[in-house]
Short mmCIF file of C-alpha atoms in Angstrom, two decimals:
data_model
loop_
_atom_site.label_atom_id
_atom_site.label_comp_id
_atom_site.label_asym_id
_atom_site.label_seq_id
_atom_site.Cartn_x
_atom_site.Cartn_y
_atom_site.Cartn_z
CA MET A 1 -9.86 -1.59 -32.65
CA ALA A 2 -9.69 -4.63 -30.63
CA ALA A 3 -9.44 -6.31 -33.66
CA SER A 4 -6.42 -4.44 -35.06
CA LYS A 5 -4.68 -4.97 -31.86
CA ASN A 6 -4.77 -8.50 -31.91
CA GLN A 7 -4.17 -8.74 -35.36
CA ARG A 8 -1.08 -10.92 -35.35
CA SER A 9 2.55 -10.28 -37.72
CA VAL A 10 3.03 -13.07 -40.95
CA PHE A 11 6.21 -14.14 -40.51
CA LEU A 12 8.06 -15.07 -44.12
CA GLY A 13 5.71 -12.87 -45.57
CA ARG A 14 5.64 -11.40 -49.06
CA LEU A 15 8.62 -8.80 -49.21
CA SER A 16 8.25 -5.35 -50.22
CA LEU A 17 8.92 -4.69 -54.62
CA PRO A 18 11.91 -3.02 -53.59
CA GLU A 19 13.09 -5.41 -51.34
CA ARG A 20 12.55 -8.15 -53.60
CA ASN A 21 14.38 -7.15 -56.22
CA TYR A 22 17.33 -5.46 -54.24
CA LEU A 23 17.11 -9.06 -52.62
CA ALA A 24 16.74 -11.08 -56.79
CA ASP A 25 20.09 -8.35 -57.71
CA ALA A 26 22.47 -9.09 -54.77
CA LEU A 27 21.39 -13.15 -54.58
CA ARG A 28 22.29 -13.32 -57.67
CA THR A 29 25.96 -13.15 -57.36
CA GLU A 30 25.95 -14.21 -54.47
CA THR A 31 25.09 -17.75 -56.28
CA VAL A 32 27.42 -16.73 -59.32
CA GLY A 33 30.43 -16.78 -56.06
CA GLY A 34 29.39 -19.47 -54.39
CA VAL A 35 29.68 -21.45 -57.40
CA LEU A 36 33.39 -20.13 -57.88
CA LEU A 37 33.74 -20.79 -54.18
CA LEU A 38 32.75 -24.46 -54.34
CA VAL A 39 35.10 -24.79 -57.16
CA ALA A 40 38.29 -22.54 -55.76
CA ALA A 41 37.63 -25.24 -52.23
CA VAL A 42 37.55 -28.40 -54.76
CA ALA A 43 40.33 -27.69 -56.64
CA ALA A 44 42.50 -26.67 -53.16
CA LEU A 45 41.77 -30.31 -52.07
CA ILE A 46 42.99 -31.75 -55.35
CA TRP A 47 45.76 -29.76 -55.48
CA ALA A 48 46.92 -30.68 -51.13
CA ASN A 49 45.69 -34.29 -52.31
CA THR A 50 47.83 -35.37 -55.71
CA PRO A 51 51.35 -35.68 -56.25
CA VAL A 52 52.36 -32.09 -57.18
CA ARG A 53 50.88 -31.20 -52.80
CA GLU A 54 54.54 -29.73 -51.71
CA SER A 55 53.87 -26.71 -54.49
CA TYR A 56 51.02 -26.19 -52.51
CA GLU A 57 52.59 -25.85 -49.53
CA THR A 58 55.32 -23.23 -51.72
CA VAL A 59 53.01 -21.28 -53.79
CA ARG A 60 50.73 -20.11 -49.72
CA SER A 61 53.78 -19.84 -48.18
CA PHE A 62 55.47 -17.68 -50.19
CA HIS A 63 56.09 -14.10 -48.13
CA LEU A 64 56.16 -10.73 -50.03
CA GLY A 65 55.17 -7.42 -49.52
CA PRO A 66 57.19 -4.26 -47.58
CA GLY A 67 58.66 -5.82 -44.34
CA SER A 68 59.57 -2.21 -43.15
CA LEU A 69 55.05 -2.05 -42.84
CA GLY A 70 55.06 -4.68 -41.27
CA LEU A 71 53.50 -6.41 -44.40
CA ASN A 72 55.54 -9.02 -45.47
CA LEU A 73 52.77 -11.78 -45.71
CA SER A 74 52.43 -15.14 -47.52
CA VAL A 75 50.13 -15.70 -49.70
CA GLN A 76 47.90 -17.20 -47.46
CA HIS A 77 47.70 -14.72 -45.23
CA TRP A 78 47.62 -12.21 -47.56
CA ALA A 79 44.51 -13.95 -48.86
CA ALA A 80 42.81 -14.58 -44.74
CA ASP A 81 44.01 -11.19 -43.87
CA GLY A 82 44.03 -8.36 -47.39
CA LEU A 83 41.70 -9.96 -49.70
CA LEU A 84 38.57 -11.17 -47.22
CA ALA A 85 38.54 -7.61 -46.06
CA VAL A 86 37.16 -6.67 -49.05
CA PHE A 87 34.26 -9.63 -48.29
CA PHE A 88 33.67 -8.32 -44.44
CA PHE A 89 33.05 -4.68 -46.47
CA VAL A 90 30.45 -5.52 -48.47
CA ALA A 91 29.42 -7.59 -44.76
CA GLY A 92 29.58 -3.77 -43.33
CA ILE A 93 27.47 -2.57 -46.04
CA GLU A 94 24.55 -5.35 -46.03
CA LEU A 95 24.93 -4.72 -42.24
CA LYS A 96 24.24 -0.65 -42.98
CA ARG A 97 21.45 -1.25 -45.19
CA GLU A 98 19.73 -4.44 -43.31
CA LEU A 99 19.31 -2.14 -40.63
CA VAL A 100 18.66 0.78 -42.43
CA ALA A 101 16.52 0.05 -45.11
CA GLY A 102 16.36 -4.30 -44.48
CA GLU A 103 14.33 -6.53 -42.22
CA LEU A 104 16.51 -5.08 -39.72
CA ARG A 105 14.70 -1.72 -39.54
CA ASP A 106 11.77 -1.79 -37.97
CA PRO A 107 12.61 -2.97 -33.79
CA LYS A 108 9.51 -6.02 -34.20
CA ALA A 109 10.25 -7.45 -37.81
CA ALA A 110 13.65 -7.85 -36.56
CA ILE A 111 13.21 -9.80 -33.36
CA LEU A 112 12.59 -13.39 -35.98
CA PRO A 113 15.71 -12.85 -37.18
CA VAL A 114 18.24 -12.18 -34.70
CA VAL A 115 17.03 -14.44 -31.92
CA ALA A 116 17.42 -17.09 -34.65
CA ALA A 117 21.00 -15.84 -35.57
CA LEU A 118 21.97 -15.43 -31.63
CA CYS A 119 20.35 -18.96 -31.23
CA GLY A 120 22.09 -20.26 -34.60
CA MET A 121 25.45 -19.01 -32.88
CA ALA A 122 24.96 -19.91 -29.25
CA MET A 123 23.62 -23.54 -29.69
CA PRO A 124 27.09 -24.76 -32.56
CA ALA A 125 28.98 -23.23 -29.79
CA ILE A 126 27.23 -24.66 -26.95
CA VAL A 127 27.24 -28.32 -28.80
CA TYR A 128 31.21 -27.47 -30.07
CA ALA A 129 32.33 -27.46 -25.94
CA LEU A 130 29.61 -29.82 -24.60
CA THR A 131 31.70 -32.45 -27.17
CA ALA A 132 35.66 -31.21 -26.55
CA SER A 133 34.95 -32.02 -22.81
CA ALA A 134 33.51 -34.82 -22.37
CA GLY A 135 36.48 -35.97 -24.80
CA GLY A 136 38.75 -33.63 -23.19
CA GLY A 137 39.54 -31.93 -25.54
CA SER A 138 41.05 -28.07 -26.23
CA LEU A 139 37.73 -25.22 -26.16
CA GLY A 140 39.59 -22.98 -28.44
CA GLY A 141 38.04 -23.76 -31.48
CA TRP A 142 34.20 -23.20 -29.53
CA ALA A 143 33.56 -19.94 -32.19
CA VAL A 144 34.79 -22.59 -35.66
CA PRO A 145 31.03 -23.72 -35.83
CA THR A 146 28.50 -20.81 -34.85
CA ALA A 147 29.27 -18.59 -39.18
CA THR A 148 27.24 -19.13 -41.79
CA ASP A 149 29.10 -18.94 -45.46
CA ILE A 150 26.00 -17.01 -47.21
CA ALA A 151 27.24 -18.14 -51.11
CA PHE A 152 28.66 -21.83 -50.76
CA ALA A 153 24.42 -21.96 -49.56
CA LEU A 154 23.83 -20.67 -52.30
CA ALA A 155 25.65 -22.45 -54.72
CA VAL A 156 24.46 -26.03 -52.94
CA LEU A 157 20.98 -24.66 -54.00
CA ALA A 158 21.69 -23.82 -57.69
CA VAL A 159 24.01 -27.35 -57.86
CA ILE A 160 20.71 -28.78 -56.68
CA GLY A 161 18.45 -27.43 -58.69
CA THR A 162 16.30 -26.68 -55.62
CA ALA A 163 14.09 -22.63 -55.77
CA LEU A 164 13.13 -21.21 -52.96
CA PRO A 165 10.77 -18.25 -52.77
CA SER A 166 12.37 -14.86 -51.92
CA ALA A 167 10.94 -15.10 -48.11
CA LEU A 168 12.93 -17.87 -47.56
CA ARG A 169 15.49 -16.30 -49.69
CA ALA A 170 15.74 -12.95 -46.93
CA PHE A 171 15.37 -14.72 -43.64
CA LEU A 172 18.51 -16.54 -45.19
CA LEU A 173 20.37 -13.61 -45.93
CA THR A 174 19.41 -11.81 -42.71
CA LEU A 175 20.36 -14.83 -40.77
CA ALA A 176 23.55 -14.76 -42.46
CA VAL A 177 24.15 -10.76 -42.26
CA VAL A 178 23.80 -10.46 -37.98
CA ASP A 179 26.00 -14.10 -38.50
CA ASP A 180 28.83 -11.89 -39.93
CA LEU A 181 27.97 -9.58 -37.74
CA PHE A 182 28.71 -11.57 -34.36
CA ALA A 183 31.27 -13.56 -36.84
CA ILE A 184 33.65 -9.81 -36.67
CA LEU A 185 32.41 -9.01 -33.17
CA ILE A 186 34.40 -12.13 -32.15
CA ILE A 187 36.82 -11.85 -33.95
CA ALA A 188 37.66 -8.58 -32.44
CA VAL A 189 37.61 -9.28 -29.00
CA PHE A 190 38.39 -13.11 -28.29
CA PHE A 191 41.33 -13.40 -31.52
CA THR A 192 43.09 -9.99 -30.77
CA SER A 193 46.98 -10.02 -30.41
CA LYS A 194 48.74 -7.94 -28.78
CA LEU A 195 47.54 -4.76 -28.68
CA ASN A 196 49.91 -1.50 -30.30
CA PHE A 197 48.06 0.91 -30.07
CA ALA A 198 50.13 3.55 -32.03
CA ALA A 199 49.08 1.86 -35.13
CA LEU A 200 45.68 1.30 -33.62
CA GLY A 201 45.19 5.02 -32.41
CA PHE A 202 46.67 6.15 -36.66
CA ALA A 203 43.98 3.56 -37.84
CA VAL A 204 40.69 5.47 -35.87
CA VAL A 205 42.07 8.95 -37.35
CA GLY A 206 42.01 7.04 -41.35
CA LEU A 207 38.64 5.72 -40.01
CA ALA A 208 37.24 9.43 -39.03
CA VAL A 209 38.83 11.03 -42.23
CA PHE A 210 37.28 8.80 -44.46
CA TRP A 211 33.98 8.91 -42.51
CA VAL A 212 34.17 13.37 -42.71
CA LEU A 213 34.94 12.77 -46.46
CA LEU A 214 32.03 10.45 -46.65
CA ARG A 215 29.64 13.04 -44.57
CA LYS A 216 31.72 16.30 -47.13
CA GLY A 217 30.37 14.20 -50.46
CA VAL A 218 34.11 14.32 -51.51
CA ARG A 219 33.62 11.82 -54.35
CA GLY A 220 36.29 9.94 -56.58
CA TRP A 221 37.94 6.15 -56.24
CA TYR A 222 40.97 7.58 -55.97
CA VAL A 223 40.55 9.19 -52.85
CA TYR A 224 38.99 6.22 -50.91
CA VAL A 225 40.82 3.41 -52.22
CA PRO A 226 44.23 4.66 -51.31
CA LEU A 227 42.47 5.81 -48.14
CA ALA A 228 41.39 2.22 -46.67
CA VAL A 229 44.48 0.19 -47.81
CA VAL A 230 46.47 2.83 -45.13
CA ASN A 231 43.34 2.30 -42.86
CA TRP A 232 43.64 -1.30 -43.46
CA ALA A 233 47.03 -1.86 -42.71
CA LEU A 234 47.35 0.14 -39.79
CA MET A 235 45.23 -2.00 -38.90
CA TYR A 236 46.47 -5.38 -39.47
CA ASN A 237 49.96 -3.34 -37.31
CA SER A 238 47.56 -2.75 -34.64
CA GLY A 239 47.08 -6.40 -33.61
CA VAL A 240 43.19 -6.61 -33.86
CA HIS A 241 42.71 -8.46 -37.12
CA ALA A 242 42.76 -6.31 -39.96
CA THR A 243 38.94 -7.26 -41.65
CA ILE A 244 37.52 -5.02 -39.07
CA ALA A 245 38.96 -1.89 -41.03
CA GLY A 246 36.43 -3.73 -44.01
CA VAL A 247 33.72 -2.93 -41.63
CA ALA A 248 34.07 -0.60 -39.80
CA MET A 249 34.45 1.17 -43.58
CA GLY A 250 31.38 -0.04 -44.94
CA LEU A 251 29.26 0.79 -41.95
CA MET A 252 29.90 4.24 -42.73
CA LEU A 253 28.76 4.43 -46.07
CA ARG A 254 25.35 5.73 -46.25
CA CYS A 255 22.38 2.84 -47.40
CA THR A 256 19.09 5.20 -47.82
CA ARG A 257 18.31 7.06 -50.97
CA ARG A 258 17.29 10.63 -50.76
CA ASP A 259 14.27 12.26 -53.39
CA GLY A 260 16.07 11.87 -56.94
CA GLU A 261 18.13 8.64 -56.18
CA GLU A 262 17.98 5.23 -57.59
CA HIS A 263 20.87 3.79 -55.42
CA SER A 264 22.23 5.31 -52.21
CA PRO A 265 25.47 5.52 -52.30
CA GLY A 266 25.91 1.96 -50.16
CA GLU A 267 24.20 0.59 -52.73
CA HIS A 268 26.12 1.26 -55.30
CA ILE A 269 29.80 1.06 -53.93
CA GLU A 270 28.54 -2.72 -52.64
CA HIS A 271 26.75 -2.96 -56.55
CA LEU A 272 30.12 -2.62 -57.70
CA VAL A 273 32.26 -4.33 -54.80
CA ARG A 274 30.17 -7.40 -54.05
CA PRO A 275 31.55 -9.13 -58.38
CA LEU A 276 34.87 -8.41 -56.67
CA SER A 277 34.52 -9.99 -53.22
CA ALA A 278 32.59 -13.04 -54.54
CA GLY A 279 33.92 -13.92 -57.86
CA LEU A 280 37.78 -13.28 -56.70
CA ALA A 281 38.50 -12.28 -52.73
CA VAL A 282 36.35 -15.25 -51.18
CA PRO A 283 37.21 -18.46 -54.08
CA LEU A 284 41.42 -17.59 -53.41
CA PHE A 285 41.02 -17.04 -49.47
CA ALA A 286 39.09 -21.22 -50.11
CA LEU A 287 42.19 -21.99 -52.76
CA PHE A 288 44.37 -21.36 -49.69
CA SER A 289 42.75 -21.69 -46.79
CA ALA A 290 40.50 -25.15 -47.89
CA GLY A 291 43.95 -26.83 -48.57
CA VAL A 292 44.20 -30.32 -45.96
CA ALA A 293 44.88 -34.29 -46.64
CA VAL A 294 42.47 -36.30 -46.62
CA SER A 295 42.79 -39.81 -45.88
CA GLY A 296 41.09 -42.71 -44.39
CA GLY A 297 42.65 -41.74 -41.47
CA ALA A 298 42.26 -38.23 -41.40
CA LEU A 299 38.51 -38.21 -42.13
CA SER A 300 38.06 -41.50 -39.58
CA ASP A 301 40.31 -38.73 -37.16
CA VAL A 302 37.44 -35.67 -37.40
CA PHE A 303 35.09 -38.47 -36.15
CA SER A 304 37.37 -39.36 -33.54
CA ARG A 305 38.82 -36.51 -32.20
CA PRO A 306 36.71 -34.77 -29.79
CA GLU A 307 37.69 -30.98 -31.30
CA THR A 308 36.79 -32.15 -34.72
CA LEU A 309 34.00 -34.01 -34.00
CA GLY A 310 33.08 -30.40 -32.04
CA VAL A 311 33.53 -28.61 -35.29
CA VAL A 312 31.02 -30.83 -36.83
CA LEU A 313 28.13 -30.96 -34.46
CA GLY A 314 28.40 -27.39 -34.00
CA LEU A 315 27.22 -27.12 -37.91
CA VAL A 316 25.22 -29.99 -38.61
CA VAL A 317 23.14 -30.85 -35.16
CA GLY A 318 23.76 -27.05 -33.74
CA LYS A 319 22.77 -24.62 -36.10
CA ALA A 320 19.73 -26.69 -37.19
CA VAL A 321 18.27 -27.11 -33.45
CA GLY A 322 19.67 -23.44 -32.79
CA VAL A 323 18.07 -21.40 -36.32
CA PHE A 324 14.81 -23.93 -36.13
CA GLY A 325 14.41 -23.49 -32.24
CA GLY A 326 14.78 -19.60 -31.91
CA THR A 327 12.87 -19.01 -34.85
CA TRP A 328 9.89 -21.11 -33.50
CA ALA A 329 10.32 -19.93 -29.94
CA ALA A 330 10.33 -16.21 -31.21
CA ALA A 331 7.43 -16.70 -33.57
CA ARG A 332 5.91 -18.07 -30.08
CA PHE A 333 7.02 -15.05 -28.03
CA THR A 334 5.84 -12.27 -30.32
CA ARG A 335 2.82 -14.32 -31.40
CA ALA A 336 3.81 -14.33 -34.62
CA GLU A 337 1.78 -16.74 -37.91
CA LEU A 338 4.26 -18.30 -40.44
CA ASN A 339 2.85 -17.85 -44.14
CA PRO A 340 -0.58 -19.73 -45.06
CA ASP A 341 2.34 -20.78 -47.75
CA LEU A 342 4.49 -22.22 -45.77
CA LYS A 343 5.71 -25.14 -43.28
CA TRP A 344 7.49 -25.21 -40.40
CA PRO A 345 10.10 -28.21 -42.20
CA ASP A 346 10.49 -25.48 -44.40
CA VAL A 347 11.54 -23.71 -41.92
CA LEU A 348 13.97 -26.08 -40.29
CA ALA A 349 15.69 -26.78 -44.10
CA VAL A 350 16.92 -23.26 -44.39
CA ALA A 351 17.86 -23.53 -39.69
CA SER A 352 19.95 -26.97 -41.89
CA LEU A 353 21.41 -25.07 -45.12
CA ALA A 354 22.71 -22.72 -42.45
CA GLY A 355 24.98 -25.63 -41.45
CA ILE A 356 27.25 -24.62 -43.99
CA GLY A 357 29.60 -21.82 -42.10
CA PHE A 358 32.74 -22.16 -44.69
CA THR A 359 35.06 -19.34 -45.65
CA VAL A 360 33.78 -16.93 -42.34
CA SER A 361 34.86 -20.36 -39.89
CA LEU A 362 37.85 -21.83 -42.29
CA LEU A 363 39.27 -18.03 -41.19
CA ILE A 364 38.22 -18.99 -37.38
CA GLY A 365 39.43 -22.11 -37.07
CA GLU A 366 42.92 -20.72 -38.44
CA LEU A 367 42.51 -17.77 -35.75
CA ALA A 368 41.80 -20.96 -33.38
CA PHE A 369 45.07 -23.21 -33.45
CA SER A 370 47.05 -20.76 -35.11
CA GLY A 371 49.69 -22.54 -32.81
CA ASP A 372 49.24 -25.79 -34.05
CA ALA A 373 49.42 -26.87 -37.45
CA VAL A 374 48.19 -30.12 -37.37
CA LEU A 375 45.41 -29.06 -35.24
CA THR A 376 44.38 -26.26 -37.50
CA GLY A 377 44.43 -28.77 -40.77
CA GLU A 378 42.39 -31.24 -38.60
CA VAL A 379 39.61 -28.58 -37.79
CA LYS A 380 39.35 -27.19 -41.59
CA ALA A 381 38.73 -31.23 -43.03
CA ALA A 382 35.79 -30.84 -39.61
CA VAL A 383 34.71 -27.52 -41.37
CA LEU A 384 34.89 -29.52 -44.78
CA VAL A 385 33.06 -32.46 -43.33
CA GLY A 386 30.95 -30.71 -41.54
CA SER A 387 29.98 -28.62 -44.09
CA LEU A 388 28.88 -31.14 -46.71
CA ILE A 389 27.17 -33.07 -43.88
CA ALA A 390 24.80 -30.11 -43.36
CA ALA A 391 25.06 -29.07 -47.33
CA VAL A 392 23.41 -32.73 -48.18
CA LEU A 393 21.04 -33.15 -45.28
CA SER A 394 19.15 -29.63 -46.28
CA GLY A 395 19.49 -29.79 -49.87
CA THR A 396 17.33 -33.32 -49.34
CA LEU A 397 15.11 -31.43 -47.05
CA LEU A 398 14.32 -29.01 -50.03
CA LYS A 399 13.68 -31.17 -52.21
CA LEU A 400 11.09 -32.96 -50.66
CA ARG A 401 9.57 -29.49 -51.15
CA ASP A 402 10.74 -28.39 -54.54
CA ASN A 403 7.73 -28.78 -56.45
CA LYS A 404 5.78 -26.23 -53.95
CA TYR A 405 8.65 -23.94 -54.20
CA LYS A 406 8.87 -24.25 -58.00
CA ARG A 407 4.79 -22.68 -57.58
CA LEU A 408 4.93 -20.04 -55.26
CA CYS A 409 8.30 -18.65 -57.51
CA GLU A 410 6.12 -18.95 -60.31
CA GLU A 411 3.13 -17.03 -58.67
CA GLU A 412 6.01 -14.63 -57.50
CA ASP A 413 7.50 -14.00 -61.18
CA ARG A 414 4.32 -14.14 -62.88
CA ASP A 415 3.44 -10.96 -64.79
CA GLU A 416 0.30 -11.09 -67.61
CA ASP A 417 -0.21 -7.90 -67.98
CA GLU A 418 4.06 -7.55 -69.01
CA ASP A 419 4.38 -4.34 -67.49
CA GLY A 420 7.68 -5.35 -65.67
CA ILE A 421 5.75 -5.33 -62.86
CA PRO A 422 5.15 -9.38 -60.83
CA ASP A 423 0.81 -9.46 -60.61
CA ILE A 424 0.74 -10.72 -57.26
CA TYR A 425 1.57 -7.06 -56.61
CA GLU A 426 -1.04 -5.28 -58.13
CA GLN A 427 -3.55 -7.49 -57.43
CA ASP A 428 -5.33 -4.70 -55.39
CA ASN A 429 -4.78 -1.88 -57.98
CA PRO A 430 -8.26 -1.24 -59.51
CA ASP A 431 -5.96 -0.25 -63.01
CA TYR A 432 -4.92 -3.83 -62.95
CA HIS A 433 -7.68 -5.06 -62.78
CA LEU A 434 -9.08 -3.04 -65.93
CA ARG A 435 -5.66 -3.53 -67.77
CA MET A 436 -6.50 -7.43 -67.66
CA ALA A 437 -9.78 -7.14 -68.26
CA ALA A 438 -9.30 -5.37 -71.41
CA LYS A 439 -6.44 -7.66 -72.18
CA TYR A 440 -8.91 -10.98 -71.91
CA GLU A 441 -10.99 -9.26 -73.97
CA ALA A 442 -9.02 -8.77 -76.51
CA LYS A 443 -7.80 -11.85 -76.42
CA ALA A 444 -11.84 -13.46 -76.44
CA ALA A 445 -11.76 -11.27 -79.54
CA ALA A 446 -9.56 -12.55 -81.09
CA HIS A 447 -10.48 -16.45 -81.04
CA ARG A 448 -14.30 -15.41 -81.90
CA LYS A 449 -12.25 -14.42 -85.19
CA LEU A 450 -10.43 -17.22 -85.83
CA ALA A 451 -13.29 -19.44 -84.77
CA GLU A 452 -15.39 -17.38 -87.49
CA VAL A 453 -12.76 -17.42 -90.72
CA ALA A 454 -12.28 -21.73 -89.17
CA ALA A 455 -16.31 -21.47 -90.10
CA GLY A 456 -16.53 -19.91 -93.31
CA ARG A 457 -18.35 -16.72 -92.34
CA THR A 458 -15.94 -14.27 -92.43
CA THR A 459 -14.22 -13.31 -96.18
CA SER A 460 -11.32 -11.45 -96.52
CA ASP A 461 -9.78 -8.88 -99.31
CA ASP A 462 -10.19 -10.99 -102.17
CA GLY A 463 -13.54 -12.76 -101.59
CA PRO A 464 -14.64 -15.64 -98.97
CA ALA A 465 -11.72 -17.21 -97.08
#
C-alpha cells in the first residue's frame, strides 16, 4: 500500500488510444492549416513590399457591410473580428473537450500543463514589461507575446520534416488550449471598449437561447448558424470583442459521448468546422494582418525600439523560460517522473516552439496599439521576427533529437498483427500474444517450406521440384 501511495506519476507518458486517435486527427487538420497560414503570411509580406503595395492597403481598408447595424467594417476588421470568431469557436470546443474528456479532466494531471501555460504567459509579459520600462516605452503591449500559435508551430514541424511523439504533441496542444483560454480572458478584460449594455444584454439572451436549444436536442444548422451570426453581431456592438461570442458558443457544446455515440456533438461539429477555421478563417486573417513593410531600417527598429524588442524577447526568451521553468517546477512539486523515453531538452524544444505566437499575437497587437498605426505595424513586424527566431531555435533543437523521435513514432505506430490497433496498446493482452505466436509460427513454416523446395526435397503435382 505504501509503495503505491509513494508511486510517482509519469509526465509525458503514453496517451490512451482514443485520445491518441483524436489527437492525430486534430493535428492533421491543424498541420495543413498551418502550412496555409505560412503561405498566407508570406503572400501578405510579398504583397505589402512590392510595387503593388498600395493595392494591399486599398483592399484591406475597403469597407463593406450594413452600416445601420453597426457592421460597416473594413476587410481587415471583418477578418479580425468575424473570421477569427470561427477560430475561437473551435478553441472553445477544444477547451471544453480538454476539460471533460482530455488532459485537463483530472486536476492532478492538469497541474503540469496548466502551470506550464500560465508561466509561459506570465514570463513573456514580465520580459516585455522589463524591456519596455528600461527603454522608456509603452507597457500597453504586455499581452502581445503571451500567446502560442499551434497551427504555425505544426507548420514549422511539417516544413523541417521532424516527427514528434504523440505525448509531446499532446503537451503542445494542451499548452495552446490553455493559452487560448487566457488570451480570451485578456481580450475580454483588457481590450473591451465602452460597453453598450443593451447590446450586451441581448447578446447574453441570444447565448442563453443557443444553450437551451442545445439542451433540448434541437438539430439543424439552419437554426444555429443564423443564431450564431446574430449573437456575434450583438457581441460586436456591445463593445466586448466579437470573438468572445465564438468561444462562449463553443464551450456550450456537449463534448462527452453517450452510449451508442461514436462522437459527441462537440467533436462532430469541431470535425466539420475545424477545416473552415484552419483552412480559410485563419489564413485570411493572416493575409490581411501580416502585411507589414519590411526594410533594413524597419528590421533594425525592431531591435532598437523598446516595445518591439520587448515583443521579440518575450516570444523567444520569455516563452521558452516560462514554459520550461513552469513545467520543471510543477514536476518537482507534484513528484511527477518524466517519461524515460524523453529528456528535459525535449521539453525545452517544445517550450521554444511555443514562442511562435503568430495569430493571436497579431490580433492583440492590433488591439493594444489601435490608436497608433505606425507602432501597430512595427509590433506586427516584431511578432513576425520573434516567431521566426523561435521557429529556427526550436527547429534546431528538435532536429538534434529527430532520429530518437522517429524511432518512438515507429514504435507507437507499429501494427504487426494488422488489426488496426498499434501493438504498443496490446502488449498486456494475452490474445495479442497468441495471435503473434501463431503469425510467427506460420512465417517459420513458410520459411521451412521454401528451404525444402530449394533443397529439392518436396515434390509438385508433376513430379520432383
